[in-house]
Amino acid sequence: MADQQQSSRCPAGNESPSTPKKRKSPTTLDPYHGFDQPKKKKRGSKTQPPTTYHGEIVSYTQKTMPRDLIKYYRQRHSYFSKYNKGILMDREGWFSVTPESIAEHIAQRCRGDVVVIDAFCGCGGNTIQFALACKQVIAIDIDPVKLHCARHNAKIYGVEDRIEFIQGSFFDLAPYLKADIVFLSPPWGGPAYLHEDMYDLKTMMPGNGKKIFKLAQQITRNVIMFMPRNTDPNQLALLAGKGQCCEIERNYLAGNLKALTVYYGDNLPNWQALDELMAEEQE
Ligand code: MGP
Ligand code: SAH
């Protein structure tokens, strides 16, 4: 079945249809610091040691993949169509990456001469698609391992020259940034986000979803949030503010609901772009 995106246009306040692994804070701004080249294969040894960066495995195989992440490994080509070209992802990257067709759809809704901040870029699933559709991307991640993977993956897609990678916390960097659109896909607290019937924005890590949204709104009113599929839609609508609209889009992959994307702002939702894109996607 083809990937589908469903949208609901909902006024604020109305009923609408619809912990990341802690790492020591980085001591250097050089995302290549500590890069461990894969060791040369010893004569007679059968298995190649995995590629690591700062001691983290960034290149898993079916054999080295932890059992709890095997379901993600099976979906590898839906995350990156160029997976076989040497895509790198660390453990958290595997269960957080936005599937390529969904990332492409979101980016195409923003396409044009615009600068986009990907405030929590991870291994680059969204960053790469924004770079393919938009003028420039500012890709931020607190974790140097993620930035290393994202930069490497962007090279595979030939878009690294349109991305400025910044290592740091979005909370610290936000007051200094300018852009037309801010995209937010923060950690949801790991795959356990589905344990609750309804995901509460307040439990979003780091901090609180509302706080992250308000910070992004100080950069631009055009904010996109990538959210768990079980998020309370009322909470999402209320973020838009009294009398304001937002759009809650359900993102499907092969018929399975994967996530919600919420569009807020003066230029988003862009209904005309959405209508054009839906027509293109149905062709
Ligand atoms: P999932 O529900 O953990 O896995 O994540 P799966 O196998 O796709 O779902 P299943 O129910 O079909 O088995 C679904 C999607 O949500 C992932 O592909 C990611 O795009 C996104 N996602 C998941 N997590 C845990 C996070 C997260 O912490 N942060 C962000 N930004 N995205 C996440
Ligand atoms: N959209 C991404 C996945 C994002 S996962 C993709 O498609 O690949 C969320 C990311 O937020 C993780 O990589 C984590 O390292 C990062 N992160 C956590 N706290 C952060 C902070 N305070 N500032 C910036 N990035 C942060």
Tab-separated table of C-alpha atoms in Angstrom, residues 34-39 49-59 148:
chain	number	residue	atom	x	y	z
A	34	GLY	CA	37.447	10.827	18.488
A	35	PHE	CA	36.456	9.195	15.234
A	36	ASP	CA	37.661	5.620	15.409
A	37	GLN	CA	38.362	4.221	11.994
A	38	PRO	CA	37.268	0.611	11.626
A	39	LYS	CA	40.253	-1.588	12.441
A	49	PRO	CA	34.726	-5.083	13.968
A	50	PRO	CA	31.876	-2.563	13.833
A	51	THR	CA	32.576	1.064	12.951
A	52	THR	CA	32.495	3.204	16.075
A	53	TYR	CA	32.641	6.896	16.873
A	54	HIS	CA	33.466	8.091	20.394
A	55	GLY	CA	33.187	4.408	21.349
A	56	GLU	CA	29.580	4.096	20.085
A	57	ILE	CA	28.708	1.604	17.363
A	58	VAL	CA	27.418	3.550	14.361
A	59	SER	CA	27.244	0.737	11.841
A	148	HIS	CA	28.938	12.613	12.816
